[in-house]
Structure formats: C-alpha cells, structure tokens
Coordinates of C-alpha atoms and ligand atoms in Angstrom, one line a residue:
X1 CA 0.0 0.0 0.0
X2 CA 1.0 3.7 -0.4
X3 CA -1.1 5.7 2.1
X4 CA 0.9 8.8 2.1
X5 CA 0.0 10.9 5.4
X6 CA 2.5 13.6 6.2
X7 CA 4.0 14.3 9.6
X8 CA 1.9 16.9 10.3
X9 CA -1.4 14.6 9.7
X10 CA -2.8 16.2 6.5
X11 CA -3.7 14.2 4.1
X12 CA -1.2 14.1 1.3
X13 CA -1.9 11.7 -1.7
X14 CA -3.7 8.4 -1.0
X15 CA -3.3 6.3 -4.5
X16 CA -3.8 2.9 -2.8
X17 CA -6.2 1.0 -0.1
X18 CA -5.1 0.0 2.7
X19 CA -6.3 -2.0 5.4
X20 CA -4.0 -0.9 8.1
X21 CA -0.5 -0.4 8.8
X22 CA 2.1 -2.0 6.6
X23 CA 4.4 -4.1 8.0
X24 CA 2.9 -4.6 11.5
X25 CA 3.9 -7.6 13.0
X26 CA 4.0 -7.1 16.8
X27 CA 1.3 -8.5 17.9
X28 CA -0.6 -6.7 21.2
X29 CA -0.3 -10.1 23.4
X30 CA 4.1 -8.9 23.4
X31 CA 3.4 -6.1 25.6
X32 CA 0.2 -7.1 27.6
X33 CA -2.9 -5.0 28.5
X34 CA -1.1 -2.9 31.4
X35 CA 1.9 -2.9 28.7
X36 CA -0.1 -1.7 26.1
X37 CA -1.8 1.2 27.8
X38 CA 1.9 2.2 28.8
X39 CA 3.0 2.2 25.9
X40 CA 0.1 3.9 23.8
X41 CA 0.0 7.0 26.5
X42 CA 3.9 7.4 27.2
X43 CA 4.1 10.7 25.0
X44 CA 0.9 12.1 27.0
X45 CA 1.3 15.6 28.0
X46 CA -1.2 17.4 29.6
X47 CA -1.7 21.3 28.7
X48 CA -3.9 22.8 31.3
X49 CA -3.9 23.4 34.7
X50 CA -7.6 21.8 35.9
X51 CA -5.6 18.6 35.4
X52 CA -4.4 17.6 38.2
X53 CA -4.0 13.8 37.9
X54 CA -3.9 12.2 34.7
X55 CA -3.5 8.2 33.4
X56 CA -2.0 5.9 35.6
X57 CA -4.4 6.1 38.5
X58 CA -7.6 4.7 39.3
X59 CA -9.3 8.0 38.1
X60 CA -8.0 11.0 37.2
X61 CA -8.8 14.2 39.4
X62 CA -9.8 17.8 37.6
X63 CA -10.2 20.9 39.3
X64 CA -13.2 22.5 37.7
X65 CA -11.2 25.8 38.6
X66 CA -15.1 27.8 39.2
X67 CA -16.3 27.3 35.9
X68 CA -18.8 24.9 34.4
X69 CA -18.2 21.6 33.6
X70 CA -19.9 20.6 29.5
X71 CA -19.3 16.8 29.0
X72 CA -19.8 14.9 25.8
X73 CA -19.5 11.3 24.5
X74 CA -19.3 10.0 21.2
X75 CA -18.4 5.5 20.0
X76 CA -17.6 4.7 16.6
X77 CA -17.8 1.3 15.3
X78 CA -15.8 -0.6 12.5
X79 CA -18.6 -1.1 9.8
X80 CA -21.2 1.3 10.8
X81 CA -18.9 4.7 11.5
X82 CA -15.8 3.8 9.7
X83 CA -14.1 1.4 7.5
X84 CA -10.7 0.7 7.7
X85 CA -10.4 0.2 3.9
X86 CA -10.0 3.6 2.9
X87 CA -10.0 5.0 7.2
X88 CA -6.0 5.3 7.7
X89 CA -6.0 4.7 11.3
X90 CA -4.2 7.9 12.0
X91 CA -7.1 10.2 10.6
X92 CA -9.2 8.0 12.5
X93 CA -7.4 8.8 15.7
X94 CA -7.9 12.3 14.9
X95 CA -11.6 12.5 13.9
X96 CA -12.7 10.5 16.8
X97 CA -11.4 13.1 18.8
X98 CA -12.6 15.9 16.9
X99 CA -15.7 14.9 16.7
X100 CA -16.0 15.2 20.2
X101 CA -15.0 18.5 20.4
X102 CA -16.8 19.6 18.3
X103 CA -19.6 18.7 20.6
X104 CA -18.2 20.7 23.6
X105 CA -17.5 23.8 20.8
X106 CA -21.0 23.4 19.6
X107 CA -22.1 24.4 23.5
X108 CA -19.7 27.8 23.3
X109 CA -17.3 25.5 25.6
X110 CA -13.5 24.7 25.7
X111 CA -12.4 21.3 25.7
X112 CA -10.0 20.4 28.4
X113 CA -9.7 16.9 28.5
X114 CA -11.0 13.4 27.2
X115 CA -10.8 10.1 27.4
X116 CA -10.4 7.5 25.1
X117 CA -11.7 3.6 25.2
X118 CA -10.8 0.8 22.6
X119 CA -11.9 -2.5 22.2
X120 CA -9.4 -4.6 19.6
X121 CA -9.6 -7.3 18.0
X122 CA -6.6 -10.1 17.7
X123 CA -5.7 -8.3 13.8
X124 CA -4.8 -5.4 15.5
X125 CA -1.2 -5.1 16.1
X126 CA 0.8 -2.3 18.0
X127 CA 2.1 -0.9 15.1
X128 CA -1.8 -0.3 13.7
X129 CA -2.8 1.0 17.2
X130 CA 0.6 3.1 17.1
X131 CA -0.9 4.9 14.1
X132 CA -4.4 5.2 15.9
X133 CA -2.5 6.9 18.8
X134 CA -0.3 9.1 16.7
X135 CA -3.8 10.5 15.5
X136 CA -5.3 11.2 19.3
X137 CA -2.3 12.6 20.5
X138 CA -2.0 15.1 17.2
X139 CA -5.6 16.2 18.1
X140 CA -4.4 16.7 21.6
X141 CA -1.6 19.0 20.4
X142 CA -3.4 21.1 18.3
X143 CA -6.5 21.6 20.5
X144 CA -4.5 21.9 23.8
X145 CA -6.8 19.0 25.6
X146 CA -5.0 16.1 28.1
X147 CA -5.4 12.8 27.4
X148 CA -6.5 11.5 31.2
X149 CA -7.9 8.4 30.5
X150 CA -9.2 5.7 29.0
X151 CA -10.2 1.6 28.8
X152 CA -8.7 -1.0 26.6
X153 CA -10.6 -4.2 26.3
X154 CA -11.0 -6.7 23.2
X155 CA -13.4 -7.5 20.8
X156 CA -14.7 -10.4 19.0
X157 CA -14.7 -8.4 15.7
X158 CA -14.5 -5.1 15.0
X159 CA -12.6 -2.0 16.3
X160 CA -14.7 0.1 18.9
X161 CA -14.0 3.7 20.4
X162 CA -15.4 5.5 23.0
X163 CA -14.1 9.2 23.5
X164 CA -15.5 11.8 26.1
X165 CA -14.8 15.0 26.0
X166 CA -14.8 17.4 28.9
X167 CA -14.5 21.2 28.6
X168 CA -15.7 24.4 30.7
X169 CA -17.3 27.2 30.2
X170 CA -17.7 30.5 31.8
X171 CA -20.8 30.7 34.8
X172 CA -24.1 30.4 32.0
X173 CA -22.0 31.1 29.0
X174 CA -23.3 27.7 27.4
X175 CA -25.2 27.6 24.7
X176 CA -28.0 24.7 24.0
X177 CA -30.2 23.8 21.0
X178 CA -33.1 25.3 22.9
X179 CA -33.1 29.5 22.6
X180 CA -34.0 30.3 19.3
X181 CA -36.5 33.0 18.8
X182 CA -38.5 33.9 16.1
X183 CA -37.1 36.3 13.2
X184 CA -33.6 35.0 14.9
X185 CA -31.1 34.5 11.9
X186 CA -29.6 31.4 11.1
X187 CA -25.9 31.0 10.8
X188 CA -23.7 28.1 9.5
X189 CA -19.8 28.0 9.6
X190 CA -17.4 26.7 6.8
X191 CA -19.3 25.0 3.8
X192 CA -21.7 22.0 4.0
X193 CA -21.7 18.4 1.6
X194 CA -18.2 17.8 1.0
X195 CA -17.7 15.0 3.7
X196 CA -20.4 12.9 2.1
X197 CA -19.5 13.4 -1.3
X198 CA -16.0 12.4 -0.3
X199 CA -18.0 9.3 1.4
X200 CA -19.4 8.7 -1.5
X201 CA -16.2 8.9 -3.7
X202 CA -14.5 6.1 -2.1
X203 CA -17.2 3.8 -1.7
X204 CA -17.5 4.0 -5.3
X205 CA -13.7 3.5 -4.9
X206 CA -14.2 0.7 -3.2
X207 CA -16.4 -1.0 -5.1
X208 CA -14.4 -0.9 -8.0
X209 CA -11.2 -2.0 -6.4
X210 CA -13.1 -4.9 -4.5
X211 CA -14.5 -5.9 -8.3
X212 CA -11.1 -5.6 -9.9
X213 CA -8.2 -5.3 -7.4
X214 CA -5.4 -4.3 -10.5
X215 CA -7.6 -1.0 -10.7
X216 CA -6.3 1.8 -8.9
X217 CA -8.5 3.6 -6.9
X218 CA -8.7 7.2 -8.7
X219 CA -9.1 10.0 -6.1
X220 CA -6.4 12.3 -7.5
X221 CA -7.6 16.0 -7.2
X222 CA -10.3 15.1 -4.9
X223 CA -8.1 16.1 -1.9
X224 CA -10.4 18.4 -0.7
X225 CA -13.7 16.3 -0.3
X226 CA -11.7 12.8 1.0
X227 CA -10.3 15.2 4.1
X228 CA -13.2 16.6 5.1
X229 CA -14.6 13.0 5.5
X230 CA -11.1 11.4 6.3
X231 CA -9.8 14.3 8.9
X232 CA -12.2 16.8 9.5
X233 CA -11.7 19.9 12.2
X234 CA -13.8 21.4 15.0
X235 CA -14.8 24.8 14.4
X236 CA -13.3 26.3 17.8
X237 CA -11.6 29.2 15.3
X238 CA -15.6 30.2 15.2
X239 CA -16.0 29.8 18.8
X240 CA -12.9 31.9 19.2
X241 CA -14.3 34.9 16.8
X242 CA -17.6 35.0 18.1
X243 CA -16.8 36.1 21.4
X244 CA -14.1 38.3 20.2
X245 CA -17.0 39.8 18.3
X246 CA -19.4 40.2 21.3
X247 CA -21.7 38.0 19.3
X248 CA -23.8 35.8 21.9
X249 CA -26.2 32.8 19.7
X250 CA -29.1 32.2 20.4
X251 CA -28.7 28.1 20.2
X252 CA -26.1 26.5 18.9
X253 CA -25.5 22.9 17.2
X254 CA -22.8 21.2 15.5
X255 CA -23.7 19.6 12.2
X256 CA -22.8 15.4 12.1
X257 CA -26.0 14.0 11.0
X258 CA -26.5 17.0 8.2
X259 CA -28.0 20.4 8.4
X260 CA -31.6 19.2 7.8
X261 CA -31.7 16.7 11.2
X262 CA -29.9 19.9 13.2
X263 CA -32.2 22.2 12.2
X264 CA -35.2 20.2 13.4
X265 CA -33.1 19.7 16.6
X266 CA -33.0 23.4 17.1
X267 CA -36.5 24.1 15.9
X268 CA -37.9 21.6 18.0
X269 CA -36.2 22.3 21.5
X270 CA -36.9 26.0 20.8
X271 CA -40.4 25.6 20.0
X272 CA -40.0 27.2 16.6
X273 CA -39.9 27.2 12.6
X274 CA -37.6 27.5 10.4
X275 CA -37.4 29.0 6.3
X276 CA -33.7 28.4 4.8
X277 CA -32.7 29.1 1.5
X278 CA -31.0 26.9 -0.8
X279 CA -29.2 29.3 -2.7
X280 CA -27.6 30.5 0.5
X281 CA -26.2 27.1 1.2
X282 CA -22.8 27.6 1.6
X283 CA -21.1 24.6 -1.2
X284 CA -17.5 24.4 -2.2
X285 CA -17.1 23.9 -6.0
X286 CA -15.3 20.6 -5.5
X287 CA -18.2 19.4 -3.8
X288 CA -20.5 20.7 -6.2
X289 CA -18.5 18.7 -9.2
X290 CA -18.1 15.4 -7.7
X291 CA -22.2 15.7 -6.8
X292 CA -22.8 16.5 -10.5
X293 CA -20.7 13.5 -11.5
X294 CA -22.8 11.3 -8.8
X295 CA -26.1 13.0 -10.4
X296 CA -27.0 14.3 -7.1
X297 CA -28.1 18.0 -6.3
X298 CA -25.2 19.8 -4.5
X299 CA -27.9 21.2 -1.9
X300 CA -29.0 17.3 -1.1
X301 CA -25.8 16.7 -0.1
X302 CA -25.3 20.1 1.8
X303 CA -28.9 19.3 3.7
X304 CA -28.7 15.5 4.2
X305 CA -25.2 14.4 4.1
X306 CA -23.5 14.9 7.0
X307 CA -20.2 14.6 9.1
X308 CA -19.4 18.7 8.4
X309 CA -18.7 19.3 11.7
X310 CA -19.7 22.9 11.1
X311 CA -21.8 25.1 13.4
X312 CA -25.1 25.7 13.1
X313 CA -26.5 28.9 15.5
X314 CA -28.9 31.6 15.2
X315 CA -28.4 35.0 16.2
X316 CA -30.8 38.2 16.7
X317 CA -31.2 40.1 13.8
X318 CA -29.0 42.9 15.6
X319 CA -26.1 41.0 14.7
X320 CA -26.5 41.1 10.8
X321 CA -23.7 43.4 10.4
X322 CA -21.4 42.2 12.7
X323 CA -21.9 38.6 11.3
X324 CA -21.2 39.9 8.0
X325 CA -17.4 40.4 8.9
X326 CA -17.0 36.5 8.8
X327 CA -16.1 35.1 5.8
X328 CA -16.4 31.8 7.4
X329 CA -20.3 32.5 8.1
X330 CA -23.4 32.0 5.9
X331 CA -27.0 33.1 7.0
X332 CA -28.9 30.9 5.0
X333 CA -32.6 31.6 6.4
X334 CA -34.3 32.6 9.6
X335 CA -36.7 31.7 12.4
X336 CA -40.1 31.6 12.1
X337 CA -43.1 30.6 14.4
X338 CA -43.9 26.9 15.0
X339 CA -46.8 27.1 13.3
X340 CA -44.9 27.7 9.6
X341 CA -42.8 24.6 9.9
X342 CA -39.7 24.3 8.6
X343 CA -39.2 25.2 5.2
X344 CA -36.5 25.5 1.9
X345 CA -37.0 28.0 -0.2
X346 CA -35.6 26.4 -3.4
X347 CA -33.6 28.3 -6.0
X348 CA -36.5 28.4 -8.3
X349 CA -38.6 30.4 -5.9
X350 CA -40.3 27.1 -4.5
X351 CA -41.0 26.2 -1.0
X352 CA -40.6 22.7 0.2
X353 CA -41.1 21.3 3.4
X354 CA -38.2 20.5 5.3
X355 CA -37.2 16.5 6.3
X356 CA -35.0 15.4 9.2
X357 CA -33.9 12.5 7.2
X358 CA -33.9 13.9 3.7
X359 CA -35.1 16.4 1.4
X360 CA -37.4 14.1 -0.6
X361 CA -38.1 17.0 -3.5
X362 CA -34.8 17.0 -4.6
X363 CA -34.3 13.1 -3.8
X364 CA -36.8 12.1 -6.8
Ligands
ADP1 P1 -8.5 -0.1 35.9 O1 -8.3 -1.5 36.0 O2 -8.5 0.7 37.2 O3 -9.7 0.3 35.0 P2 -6.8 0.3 33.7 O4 -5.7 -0.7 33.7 O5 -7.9 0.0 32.8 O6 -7.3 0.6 35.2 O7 -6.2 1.7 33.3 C1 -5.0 2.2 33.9 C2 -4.8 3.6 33.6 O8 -4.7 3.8 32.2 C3 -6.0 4.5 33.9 O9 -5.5 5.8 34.3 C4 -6.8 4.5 32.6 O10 -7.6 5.7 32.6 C5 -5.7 4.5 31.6 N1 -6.1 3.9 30.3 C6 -6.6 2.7 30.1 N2 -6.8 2.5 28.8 C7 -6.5 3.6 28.2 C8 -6.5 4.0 26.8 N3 -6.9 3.2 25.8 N4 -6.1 5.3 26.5 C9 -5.7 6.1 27.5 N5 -5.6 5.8 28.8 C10 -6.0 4.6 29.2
MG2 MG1 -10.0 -0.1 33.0

C-alpha cells in the first residue's frame, strides 16, 4: 500500500487501499494490557492546569477551577462509523477526537480533557494502534486538551472507540439547541456536503477496487472532499471569533447527522420554525462537481449528508452586520413561528417542506 499521510497529519496523496499499517507484525499479546496502555500514552502531555491527575491512576482528578463543567461522549464502530479500507488509522485517531470536540465547541465551551476507550480485536497489532495513537495525541496537540484516561478491552470483531470529552465554560456562557427566537437569523460556519460526497467517492472507490483489485483507486484531485470525511476539524476558530465579536447565539449545534436533522433539533427544543434558502447554502465547487458527477443535487448533499462538523447557531437580527465580517459564516434563512414549519425555499422560488432524514423534492 502507499497511504501517504504527512508528519503533520494532513492528508497528502492516498493512491492505494489499505487495510491498516504495513508491515505490522507485533502483535498486542508482546506487551500485555497494562503494557499496552503504557505504551500507547507514554508521550501524553497534559496542557492545562484543571488537570491535576492524569493516566496511571484509578481515576484522574480535575479541578473545575469555578467554571462549568460541559461533557460529551461519542463511540464509533468498525462497519457502521468507519471502514478501515480507505480509514488510515491515523485520521481516525484524529476525527474520533474531533468529533468530540466539536460537541463541547458546539455548547460555546473549551475542551480540556478526554478520554479515550478501545476495544481490539486479535488483527490489531501495536504498530496499527501506534498509528491510531499518533492520531489522538495530534488532536491533543493542536487543541490543547489532556489525554487522562481511557479503557482498553477486546473484541470479537471489530474496532470500537469510546471518546469523552470534557470542557468548561464561563458561569451560564453555554449555549444549547433550545433559545432560538422567532425572526432570529440562522448562521452556518465553513461549507456544507463535501464529507459525504467524499464518502461517496471512495465507496465507489471501493467498489471498483473490491471488483477488480489491479484498478487503482482514482481519487487524484479530490483532496479536498476525502479530508473533510477522512480528517475533518472542529470549528473552535468560530467559537474563538464569536466572542471576540461580542456576538452571543441564540442556540447552537454542530452539524454530524446534516444540516436538515440539526435544524429540526434546534426548531424543536426552541419551540419554533424554520425558512432556509437553498441558494444561501454555503457549497464548495469541488463538492459541487463530484455531486454532478454522482447526479445528485449539491444542496441534497449540503442538507442530508453529514459529518461537516460545522456550526449551526442563530443569532438576533441585531447581529447582521457584525456577522457579515466572517467570511467563514453563511446566514442561509431565519426563524419563524412553530406554526410555519420548517421550510426551503428552493432556487426556483419554491418552498418545500423540510425533512429530518432527507429532502425528498430534490431526492426524486
Ligand atoms: P482499571 O483496571 O482501574 O480500570 P486500567 O488498567 O484500565 O485501570 O487503566 C490504567 C490507567 O490507564 C487508567 O488511568 C486509565 O484511565 C488509563 N487507560 C486505560 N486504557 C487507556 C486508553 N486506551 N487510553 C488512555 N488511557 C487509558
Ligand atoms: Mg480499566
């Protein structure tokens, strides 16, 4: 296999499958469970001060230093959240963490800590759950959260993890899915559909490589769309920039299952409706080209697809200007009464009903 990831995790050039590390021989039995543990977490460092005891105890002890404690848990499974086919096991490392940040981001928190659980079965070697590592402790780095715990245990088949995520927030300053108020705005971060039209692209990949194993997999100049599925980021640059800018949402989600499901999660805790507008959908071109190739509408993908880990949030209309500055935020629609449910306003000028598990207008 050549999985090329660089040191500094980003996806480089991926021209083959893999199914795990290359040349990994040691098998996890050498080192034992105690040994194992030891040796995943010996580069652990811990970056903030409500650490006080990390791995290597019975529990680890935090000081919640006067603030308020947001905690957040998230499991992936082999065969229903990843596959290690076209998963390197390094990006895997990193997106389970990230994902769970994302979650403590999406409550206007900072992640401190987490904790991360595995259950292996007798194909993984240390070498494979090197690479898994190498991704957690990379995610660590560059979010400045401790690794304090964890669980090892083994499975009969498949790879499981369990990360939780534990972050603070200032007395009140959380946000839930629960205060959005009619005429609000509605925000999104970054751009929405490319991590399912990058899922897409290499199961089709797949599929054609599991058919005919002397054709190469042909994801050349899809780089964009494979990381945001592969390695995707927490938005806590947003976080960051909406406080600088004295800008307080109203509710706040991040977007995992796809912008329609969050937007009846906010609508429905708030007691409101919703009118968005597909023209405002924020859609890189890349995404937008590889959903014409799949003849799919770009705005299915943006509504339904899911795994963006962008922020969804409404804001009063007070805001407008300030929001504006961001070139990293859309407002795509706004809040309306219960009572006018949640609708798209298509490009054409048509309204369709909203669907938490798929916009069946554009689906037909
Ligand atoms: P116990 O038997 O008390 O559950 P363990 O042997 O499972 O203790 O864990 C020992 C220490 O290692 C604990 O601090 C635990 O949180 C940590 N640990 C166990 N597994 C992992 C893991 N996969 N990643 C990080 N830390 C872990
Ligand atoms: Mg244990």
């Amino acid at each position: 296999m050549i999985l090329q990831v660089a040191n500094n995790g980003l996806l480089r050039t991926m021209n083959y499958f893999c199914p795990m590390a290359e040349n990994s021989t040691t098998n996890v039995s050498e080192l034992g469970e105690f040994g194992l543990i030891k040796h995943l977490t010996k580069n652990v460092e811990l970056h903030n001060a409500s650490t006080l005891l990390g791995i290597g105890d019975d529990a680890a002890v935090l000081d919640n230093l006067a603030k308020q404690t947001v905690v957040s848990t998230d499991m992936l499974v082999e065969g229903v959240h990843f596959d290690l086919m076209y998963q390197p096991l390094k990006h895997l490392g990193y997106k389970a963490v990230v994902v769970n940040l994302s979650d403590i981001y999406a409550m206007n928190a900072e992640p401190t800590q987490i904790t991360f659980s595995l259950a292996i079965s007798s194909r993984f070697t240390i070498e494979a759950l090197e690479e898994l590592y190498e991704g957690v402790m990379l995610a660590c780095e560059r979010y400045k959260v401790d690794l304090i715990g964890g669980d090892t245990t083994s499975s009969q088949s498949g790879l499981v993890l369990s990360v939780t995520a534990i972050g603070e927030v200032n007395e009140s300053g959380y946000i839930s899915r629960k205060g959005a108020k009619e005429n609000d705005l509605i925000c999104v971060s970054g751009d929405l559909g490319a991590a399912y039209m990058g899922l897409l692209l290499m199961q089709r990949e797949k599929n054609v490589f599991l058919e005919n194993p002397e054709i190469q997999p042909n994801l050349a100049g899809h780089e964009y769309i494979m990381e945001r599925i592969l390695k995707p980021e927490a938005r806590r640059d947003i976080i960051n920039w909406l406080n600088e800018h004295k800008i307080h949402p109203t509710s706040m989600i991040d977007i995992s299952d796809g912008l329609s499901s969050e937007l009846f999660h906010i609508t429905d805790q708030s007691g409101v409706g919703c009118r968005v507008y597909e023209e405002k959908l924020p859609v890189e071109n890349a995404t937008k080209l590889m959903a014409q190739e799949m003849n799919l509408a770009s705005s299915t993908a943006a509504l339904n697809g899911g795994e963006d880990y962008e922020l969804l949030f409404t804001i009063p209309q007070a805001d407008f200007d300030k929001i504006t500055a961001s070139d990293e935020i859309s407002v795509i629609g706004h809040i309306t009464k219960a009572e006018d449910g949640c609708k798209m306003v298509s490009t054409s000028g048509s309204e369709y009903d909203l669907e938490a598990q798929g916009w069946n207008a554009l689906k037909k």
